[in-house]
XYZ file of C-alpha atoms in Angstrom:
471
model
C 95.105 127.475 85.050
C 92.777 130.017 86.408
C 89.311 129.028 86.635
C 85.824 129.998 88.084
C 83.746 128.459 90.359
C 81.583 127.425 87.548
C 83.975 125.850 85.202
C 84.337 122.178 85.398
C 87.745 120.472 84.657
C 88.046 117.581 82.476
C 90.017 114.745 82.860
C 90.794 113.302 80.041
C 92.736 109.874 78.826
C 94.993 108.928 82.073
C 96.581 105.973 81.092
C 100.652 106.281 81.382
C 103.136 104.545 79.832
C 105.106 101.821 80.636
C 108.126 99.738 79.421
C 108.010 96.413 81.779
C 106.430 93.152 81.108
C 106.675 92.585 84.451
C 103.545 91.597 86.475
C 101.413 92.447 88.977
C 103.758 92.446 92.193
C 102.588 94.111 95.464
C 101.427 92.651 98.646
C 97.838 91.514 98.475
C 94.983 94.349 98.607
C 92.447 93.527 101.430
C 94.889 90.453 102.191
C 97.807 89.177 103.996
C 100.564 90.778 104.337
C 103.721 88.685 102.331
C 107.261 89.354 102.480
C 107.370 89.252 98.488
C 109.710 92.024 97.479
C 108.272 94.608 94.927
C 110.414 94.380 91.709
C 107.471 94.260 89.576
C 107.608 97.620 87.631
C 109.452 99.741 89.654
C 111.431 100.878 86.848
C 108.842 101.829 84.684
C 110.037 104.654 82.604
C 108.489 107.821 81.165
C 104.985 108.012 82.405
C 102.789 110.417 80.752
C 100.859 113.093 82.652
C 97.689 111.150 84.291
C 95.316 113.854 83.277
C 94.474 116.232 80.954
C 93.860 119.940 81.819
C 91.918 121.321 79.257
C 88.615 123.492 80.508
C 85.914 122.727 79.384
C 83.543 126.156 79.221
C 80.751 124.301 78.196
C 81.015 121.744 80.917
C 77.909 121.956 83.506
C 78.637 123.124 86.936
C 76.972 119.627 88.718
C 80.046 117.086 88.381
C 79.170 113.379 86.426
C 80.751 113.077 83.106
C 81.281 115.964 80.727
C 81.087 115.878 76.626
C 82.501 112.922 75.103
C 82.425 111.061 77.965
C 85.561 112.170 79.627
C 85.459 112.565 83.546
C 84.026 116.372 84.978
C 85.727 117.233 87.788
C 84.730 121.055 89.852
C 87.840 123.117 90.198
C 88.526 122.839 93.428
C 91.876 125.818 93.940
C 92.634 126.314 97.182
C 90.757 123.465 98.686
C 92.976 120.672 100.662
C 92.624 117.004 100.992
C 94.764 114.330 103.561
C 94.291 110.349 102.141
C 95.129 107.674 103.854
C 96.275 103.820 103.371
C 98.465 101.546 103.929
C 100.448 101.942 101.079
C 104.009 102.137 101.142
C 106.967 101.645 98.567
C 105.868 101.305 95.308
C 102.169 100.874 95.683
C 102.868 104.507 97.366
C 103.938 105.986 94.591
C 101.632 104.771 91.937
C 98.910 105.591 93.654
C 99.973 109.587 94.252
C 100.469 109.391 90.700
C 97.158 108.968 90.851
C 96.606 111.663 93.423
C 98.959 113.829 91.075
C 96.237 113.437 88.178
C 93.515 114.681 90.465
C 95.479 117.817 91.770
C 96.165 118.603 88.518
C 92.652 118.161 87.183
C 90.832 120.427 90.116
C 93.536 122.837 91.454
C 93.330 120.862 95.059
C 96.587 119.706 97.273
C 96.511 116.418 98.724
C 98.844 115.014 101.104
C 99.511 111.430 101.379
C 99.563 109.549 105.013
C 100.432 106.007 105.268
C 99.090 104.249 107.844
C 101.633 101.353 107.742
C 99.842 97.688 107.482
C 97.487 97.836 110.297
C 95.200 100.856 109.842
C 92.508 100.120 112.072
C 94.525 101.490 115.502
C 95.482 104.439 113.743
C 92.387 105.601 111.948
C 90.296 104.577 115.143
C 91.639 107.430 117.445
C 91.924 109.921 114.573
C 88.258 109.399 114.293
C 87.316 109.420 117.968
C 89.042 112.152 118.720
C 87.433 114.350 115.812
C 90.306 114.614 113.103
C 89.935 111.981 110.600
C 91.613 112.184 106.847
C 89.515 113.079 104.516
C 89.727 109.678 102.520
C 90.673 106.427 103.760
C 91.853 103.629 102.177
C 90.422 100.772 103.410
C 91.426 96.761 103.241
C 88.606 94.949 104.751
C 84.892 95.740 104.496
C 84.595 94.713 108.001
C 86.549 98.323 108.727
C 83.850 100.075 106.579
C 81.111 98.373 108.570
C 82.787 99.156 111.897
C 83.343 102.789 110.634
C 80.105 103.409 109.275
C 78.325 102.144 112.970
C 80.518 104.577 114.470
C 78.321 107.379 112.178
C 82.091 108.151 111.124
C 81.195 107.721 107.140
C 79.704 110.093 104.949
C 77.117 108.399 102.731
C 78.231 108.934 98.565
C 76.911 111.810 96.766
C 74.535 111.036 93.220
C 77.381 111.947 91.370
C 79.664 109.122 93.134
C 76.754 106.492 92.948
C 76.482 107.562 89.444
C 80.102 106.579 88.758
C 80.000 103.519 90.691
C 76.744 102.419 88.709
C 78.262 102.745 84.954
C 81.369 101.360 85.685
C 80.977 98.686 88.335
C 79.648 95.581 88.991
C 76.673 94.991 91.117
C 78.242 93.052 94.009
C 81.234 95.764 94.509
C 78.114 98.201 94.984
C 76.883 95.855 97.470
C 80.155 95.497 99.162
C 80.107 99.549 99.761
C 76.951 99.414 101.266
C 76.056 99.491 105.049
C 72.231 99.201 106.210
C 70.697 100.469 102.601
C 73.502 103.255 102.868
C 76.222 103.606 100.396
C 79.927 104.745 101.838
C 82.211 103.290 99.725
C 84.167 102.973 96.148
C 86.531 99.852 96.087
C 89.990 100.898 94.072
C 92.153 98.176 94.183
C 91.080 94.738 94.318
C 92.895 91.255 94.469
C 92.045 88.083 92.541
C 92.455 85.506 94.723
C 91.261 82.654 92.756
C 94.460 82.001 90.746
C 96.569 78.628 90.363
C 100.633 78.891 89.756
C 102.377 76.607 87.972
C 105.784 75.278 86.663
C 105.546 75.336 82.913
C 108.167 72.678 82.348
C 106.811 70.324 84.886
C 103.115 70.476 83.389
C 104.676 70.332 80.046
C 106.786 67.169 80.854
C 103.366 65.694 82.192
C 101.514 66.580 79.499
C 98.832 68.466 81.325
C 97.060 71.783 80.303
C 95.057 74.293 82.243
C 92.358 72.238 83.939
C 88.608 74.093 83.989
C 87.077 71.700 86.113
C 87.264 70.621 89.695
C 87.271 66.832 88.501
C 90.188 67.727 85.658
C 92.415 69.245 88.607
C 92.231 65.953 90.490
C 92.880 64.379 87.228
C 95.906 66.339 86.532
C 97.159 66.541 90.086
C 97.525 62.417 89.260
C 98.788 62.643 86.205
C 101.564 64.997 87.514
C 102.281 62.724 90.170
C 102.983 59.774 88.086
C 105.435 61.767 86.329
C 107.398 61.905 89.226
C 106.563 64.884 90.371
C 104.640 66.226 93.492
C 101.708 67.980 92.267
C 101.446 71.018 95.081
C 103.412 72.679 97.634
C 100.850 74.062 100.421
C 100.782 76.916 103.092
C 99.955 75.218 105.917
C 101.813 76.905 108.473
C 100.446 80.176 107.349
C 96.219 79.324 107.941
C 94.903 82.192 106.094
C 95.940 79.912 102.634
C 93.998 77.415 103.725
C 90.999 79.880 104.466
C 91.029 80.681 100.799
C 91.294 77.274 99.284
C 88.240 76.379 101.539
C 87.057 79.610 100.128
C 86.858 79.000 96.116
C 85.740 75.518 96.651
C 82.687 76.342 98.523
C 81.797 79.286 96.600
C 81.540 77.743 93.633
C 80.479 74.637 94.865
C 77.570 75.985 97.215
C 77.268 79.360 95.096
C 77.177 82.914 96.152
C 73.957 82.999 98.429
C 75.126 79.885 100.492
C 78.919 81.728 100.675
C 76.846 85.281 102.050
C 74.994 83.082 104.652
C 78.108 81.251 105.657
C 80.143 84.293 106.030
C 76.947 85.821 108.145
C 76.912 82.640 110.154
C 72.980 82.049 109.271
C 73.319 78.648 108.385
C 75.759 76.574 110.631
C 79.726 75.108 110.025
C 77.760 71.794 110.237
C 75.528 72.130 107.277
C 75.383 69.470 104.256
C 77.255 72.200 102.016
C 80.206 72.765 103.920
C 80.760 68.861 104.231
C 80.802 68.732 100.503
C 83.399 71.639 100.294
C 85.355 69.809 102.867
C 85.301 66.602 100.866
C 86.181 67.926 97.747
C 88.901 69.670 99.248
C 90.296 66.740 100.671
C 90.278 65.015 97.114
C 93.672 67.101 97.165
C 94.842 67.907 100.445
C 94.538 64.324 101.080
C 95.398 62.824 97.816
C 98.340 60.052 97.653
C 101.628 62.058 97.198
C 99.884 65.190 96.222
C 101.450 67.529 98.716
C 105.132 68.010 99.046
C 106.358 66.795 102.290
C 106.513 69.587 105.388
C 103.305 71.354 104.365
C 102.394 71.998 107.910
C 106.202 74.272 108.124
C 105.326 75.502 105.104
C 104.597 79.377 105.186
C 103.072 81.547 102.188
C 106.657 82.396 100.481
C 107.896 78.685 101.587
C 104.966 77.281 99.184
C 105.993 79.120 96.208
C 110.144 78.805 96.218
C 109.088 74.845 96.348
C 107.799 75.358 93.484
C 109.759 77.649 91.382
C 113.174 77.711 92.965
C 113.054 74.833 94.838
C 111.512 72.148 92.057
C 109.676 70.337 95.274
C 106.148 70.601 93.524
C 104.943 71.449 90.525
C 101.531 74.405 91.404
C 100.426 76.330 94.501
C 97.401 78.277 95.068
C 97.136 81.401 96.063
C 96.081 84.780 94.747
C 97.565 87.424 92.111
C 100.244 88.696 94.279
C 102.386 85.064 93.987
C 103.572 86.733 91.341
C 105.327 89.041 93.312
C 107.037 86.007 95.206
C 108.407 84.391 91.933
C 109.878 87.543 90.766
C 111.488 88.508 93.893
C 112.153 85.083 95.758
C 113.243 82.664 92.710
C 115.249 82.913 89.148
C 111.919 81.643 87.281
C 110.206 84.256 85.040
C 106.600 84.793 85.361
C 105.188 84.460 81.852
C 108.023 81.836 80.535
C 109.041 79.641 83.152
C 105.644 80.405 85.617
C 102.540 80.765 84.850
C 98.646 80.252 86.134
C 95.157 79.376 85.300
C 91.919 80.117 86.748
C 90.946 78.443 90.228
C 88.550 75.580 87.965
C 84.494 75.544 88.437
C 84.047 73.366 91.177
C 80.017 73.577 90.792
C 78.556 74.464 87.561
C 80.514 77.928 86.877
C 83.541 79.317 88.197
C 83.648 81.776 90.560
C 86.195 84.580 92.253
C 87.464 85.302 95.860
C 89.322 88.410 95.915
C 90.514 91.112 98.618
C 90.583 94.557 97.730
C 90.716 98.643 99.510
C 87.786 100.830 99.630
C 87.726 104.325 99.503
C 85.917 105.959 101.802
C 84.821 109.688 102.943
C 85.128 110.771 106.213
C 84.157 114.550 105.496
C 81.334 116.201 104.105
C 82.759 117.989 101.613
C 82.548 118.605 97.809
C 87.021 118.034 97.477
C 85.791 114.665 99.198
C 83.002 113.707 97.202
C 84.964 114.865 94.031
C 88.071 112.629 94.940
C 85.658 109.905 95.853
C 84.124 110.419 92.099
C 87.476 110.558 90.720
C 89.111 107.004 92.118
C 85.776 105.873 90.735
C 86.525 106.210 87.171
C 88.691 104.301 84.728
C 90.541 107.262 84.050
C 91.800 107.285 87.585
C 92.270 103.334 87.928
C 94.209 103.376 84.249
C 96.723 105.960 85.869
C 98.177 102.854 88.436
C 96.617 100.346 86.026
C 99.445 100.897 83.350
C 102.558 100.887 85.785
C 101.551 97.381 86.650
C 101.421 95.834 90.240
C 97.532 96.717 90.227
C 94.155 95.332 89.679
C 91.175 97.496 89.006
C 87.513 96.013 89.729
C 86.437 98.999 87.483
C 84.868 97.154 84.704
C 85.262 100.175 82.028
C 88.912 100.169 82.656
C 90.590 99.605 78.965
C 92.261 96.173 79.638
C 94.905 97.111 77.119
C 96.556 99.346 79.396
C 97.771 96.411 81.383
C 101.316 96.095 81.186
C 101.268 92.294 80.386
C 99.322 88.951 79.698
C 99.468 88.182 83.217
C 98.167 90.636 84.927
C 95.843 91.571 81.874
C 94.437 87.915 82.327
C 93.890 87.899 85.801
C 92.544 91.515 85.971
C 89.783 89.867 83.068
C 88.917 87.064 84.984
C 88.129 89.371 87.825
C 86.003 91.613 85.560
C 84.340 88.777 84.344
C 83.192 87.009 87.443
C 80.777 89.645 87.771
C 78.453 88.753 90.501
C 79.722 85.764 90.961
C 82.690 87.504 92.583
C 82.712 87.428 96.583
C 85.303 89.154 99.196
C 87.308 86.695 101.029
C 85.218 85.308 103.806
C 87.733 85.187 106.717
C 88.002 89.323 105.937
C 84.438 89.600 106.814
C 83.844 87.558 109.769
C 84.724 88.262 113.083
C 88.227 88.444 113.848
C 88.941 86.204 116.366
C 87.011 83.486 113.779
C 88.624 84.369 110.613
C 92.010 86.432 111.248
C 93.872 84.812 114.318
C 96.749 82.340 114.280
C 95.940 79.470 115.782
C 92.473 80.006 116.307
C 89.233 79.768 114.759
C 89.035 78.944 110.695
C 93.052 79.329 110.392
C 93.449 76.637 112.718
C 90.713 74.403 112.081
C 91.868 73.651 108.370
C 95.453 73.395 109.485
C 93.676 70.303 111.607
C 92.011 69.234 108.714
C 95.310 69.490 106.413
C 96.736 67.615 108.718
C 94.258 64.935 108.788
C 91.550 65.089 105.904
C 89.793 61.569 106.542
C 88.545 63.779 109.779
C 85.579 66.146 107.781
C 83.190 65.477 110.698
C 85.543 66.964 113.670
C 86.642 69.872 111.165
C 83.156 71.018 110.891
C 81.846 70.692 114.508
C 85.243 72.494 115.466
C 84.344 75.276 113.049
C 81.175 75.883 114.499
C 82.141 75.793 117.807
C 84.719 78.467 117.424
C 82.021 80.361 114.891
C 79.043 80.068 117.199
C 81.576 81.623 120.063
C 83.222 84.349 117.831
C 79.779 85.398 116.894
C 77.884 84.781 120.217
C 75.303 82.704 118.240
């Protein structure tokens, strides 16, 4: 299509089409790394093209959103653009469908790098050394933060910030943000506030959904006298236990208390975190309510006890379980497997989640323009409808999910608002929150293993906090 300089390109309804009912499958975005295999909706058949390419001549020349509120994009011929992420397989290729939609919309080429799971050490020299992507995908705000102290990050244009502002919530905003300066637009997210379960086991029991704290404890025992175990835990993988610690305290203690945690401003020792730690151990420590071996237990391990194994009857852990059941057990997410909402613990509910941030490392309008574009719902709908994908783009048409599962847990996402927080052992210092055997990982495997002990978990925590954060 041969355009001027002047004419904008509109991108207009992206959602594809898609025949599964499979969910949401891929490894965890901003999370650990599983060996689930992706058989979510890698078959998905006859996709539509992602964008429109109608001209608009009308269309003003300054970006934002054109007539009918369809997406204006600048035409952008000739211009070139590298992304990277650490997308591979299938996640790969639904997202350069979504990259297709954009080079189609503007006239730019963009190539794809993946960076393989660990992006850091590859980014890092690419940077230093002066040849950075364009746009990086990345899985931890801690990267952005490091990234943007490095003066590596170009700060979002008003079109971008624009975007970001209709369609997001305030807290995702917050989470692009470094010193008053805003760098980044998170794509992908992961709701990791989500409880699996066996259908037939809670059936037999006669328990439903629980949406309290006190009605999981009441279920858990009401499971267990059925003859069943209630969970199967992670705890030879510590980064579960992280996030169970996680949605109890955040809804328990509430968003400001979680941000001054995570910050370290108020100490491991504080009244709040011994009333997370005794809830917790309400389950952890429960009679008979954790199938035997939890301490050999890894990630996968949990969830085959549950649905291939018949050990237990739930295990927590976030959206991408799914992935697990489908490629790890017979059961069928939907029939034989389902979840429920991690229940209120304090007065409301509230969301830990992971996620990928885009980010610009150029100063360039193909840049800004891409960054604008992965900020729309027309661009999220694009990987949105092939499944294995959760926007935190609250204009995204929920519809377009391609089933009840994922369309639920994509809503109760969406609709934790600002109540929604990042994983805290992705934001804290490494050696704290994302080492085996060390810091938080280890210090609720302790506690797991012995929940009577809430007074040694929480002056071990600090002590490995206050060292990990030289405070």
């Amino acid at each position: 299509m041969a355009l001027t300089a002047a004419t904008m390109i509109v991108l207009a309804g992206c959602g594809g089409d898609t025949d599964t009912d499979t969910p949401a499958d891929d490894t965890p975005a901003g999370g650990e790394t599983t060996d689930a295999e992706d058989t979510g909706t890698d078959d998905a058949e006859d996709t539509e093209d992602a964008a429109g390419d109608t001209a608009t001549d009308d269309a003003e020349d300054t970006g934002g959103e054109a007539a009918g509120g369809a997406l204006a994009l600048p035409d952008l011929s000739g211009e070139s653009l590298e992304v990277a992420a650490v997308w591979t397989g299938a996640e790969e290729e639904r997202f350069t469908m979504v990259l297709d939609a954009f080079e189609e919309g503007t006239g730019a080429t963009v190539q794809y790098t993946s960076t393989g799971d660990d992006i850091a050490p590859v980014l890092t020299p690419r940077v230093e050394g002066g040849n950075p992507p364009d746009v990086a995908m990345l899985p931890q705000p801690g990267l952005l933060t490091e990234f943007a102290g490095m003066d590596a990050l170009q700060p979002l244009s008003a079109d971008v910030e624009s975007g970001i502002d209709e369609n997001y919530d305030t807290v995702w905003k917050d989470l692009g943000t470094v010193d008053g300066e805003l760098y980044g637009v998170w794509f992908k997210a992961a709701n990791k506030s989500t409880i699996w379960y066996d259908v037939e086991a809670l059936d037999a029991a006669g328990v439903t959904p629980p949406e309290t704290w006190d009605d999981l404890v009441t279920a858990s025992q009401t499971v267990s006298d059925s003859g069943v175990t209630p969970w199967a835990v992670a705890g030879a993988d510590g980064w579960t236990l992280t996030d169970w610690f996680e949605n109890v305290y955040l809804s328990q203690a509430g968003p400001e208390m979680y941000d001054q945690l995570t910050e370290h401003e108020i100490p491991w020792t504080d009244p709040s975190v011994e009333e997370a730690l005794t809830t917790l151990a309400e389950i952890w420590g429960g009679d008979g309510f954790v199938a035997e071996g939890a301490l050999q237990t890894d990630f996968p391990g949990s969830v085959t006890e549950v649905f291939a194994n018949g050990n237990a009857a739930m295990v927590y852990e976030g959206d991408f379980v799914a992935g697990v059941i489908s490629g790890e057990t017979d059961a069928v997410v939907g029939q034989d497997a389902n979840f429920f909402p991690f229940p209120a613990v304090g007065d409301q509910a509230a969301v830990v989640g992971g996620g990928d941030v885009a980010v610009g490392f150029t100063d360039s309008e193909a840049t800004m323009a891409l960054l604008q574009f992965l900020a729309s719902p027309e661009a999220a709908e694009i990987w949105v409808a092939e499944g294995g994908f959760t926007s935190p783009n609250a204009s995204v048409d929920t519809s377009l999910y391609p089933d009840e599962i994922s369309r639920g847990i994509a809503e109760s996402l969406i609709a934790a608002g600002d109540a929604f927080r990042f994983d805290m052992s992705d934001q804290v210092p490494s050696a704290f929150g994302g080492t085996p055997g060390a810091g938080m990982w280890q210090d609720l495997t302790d506690f797991l293993a012995d929940p009577t002990d809430v007074q040694g978990a929480m002056e071990s925590l600090e002590a490995n906090a206050a060292e990990a954060y030289g405070r």
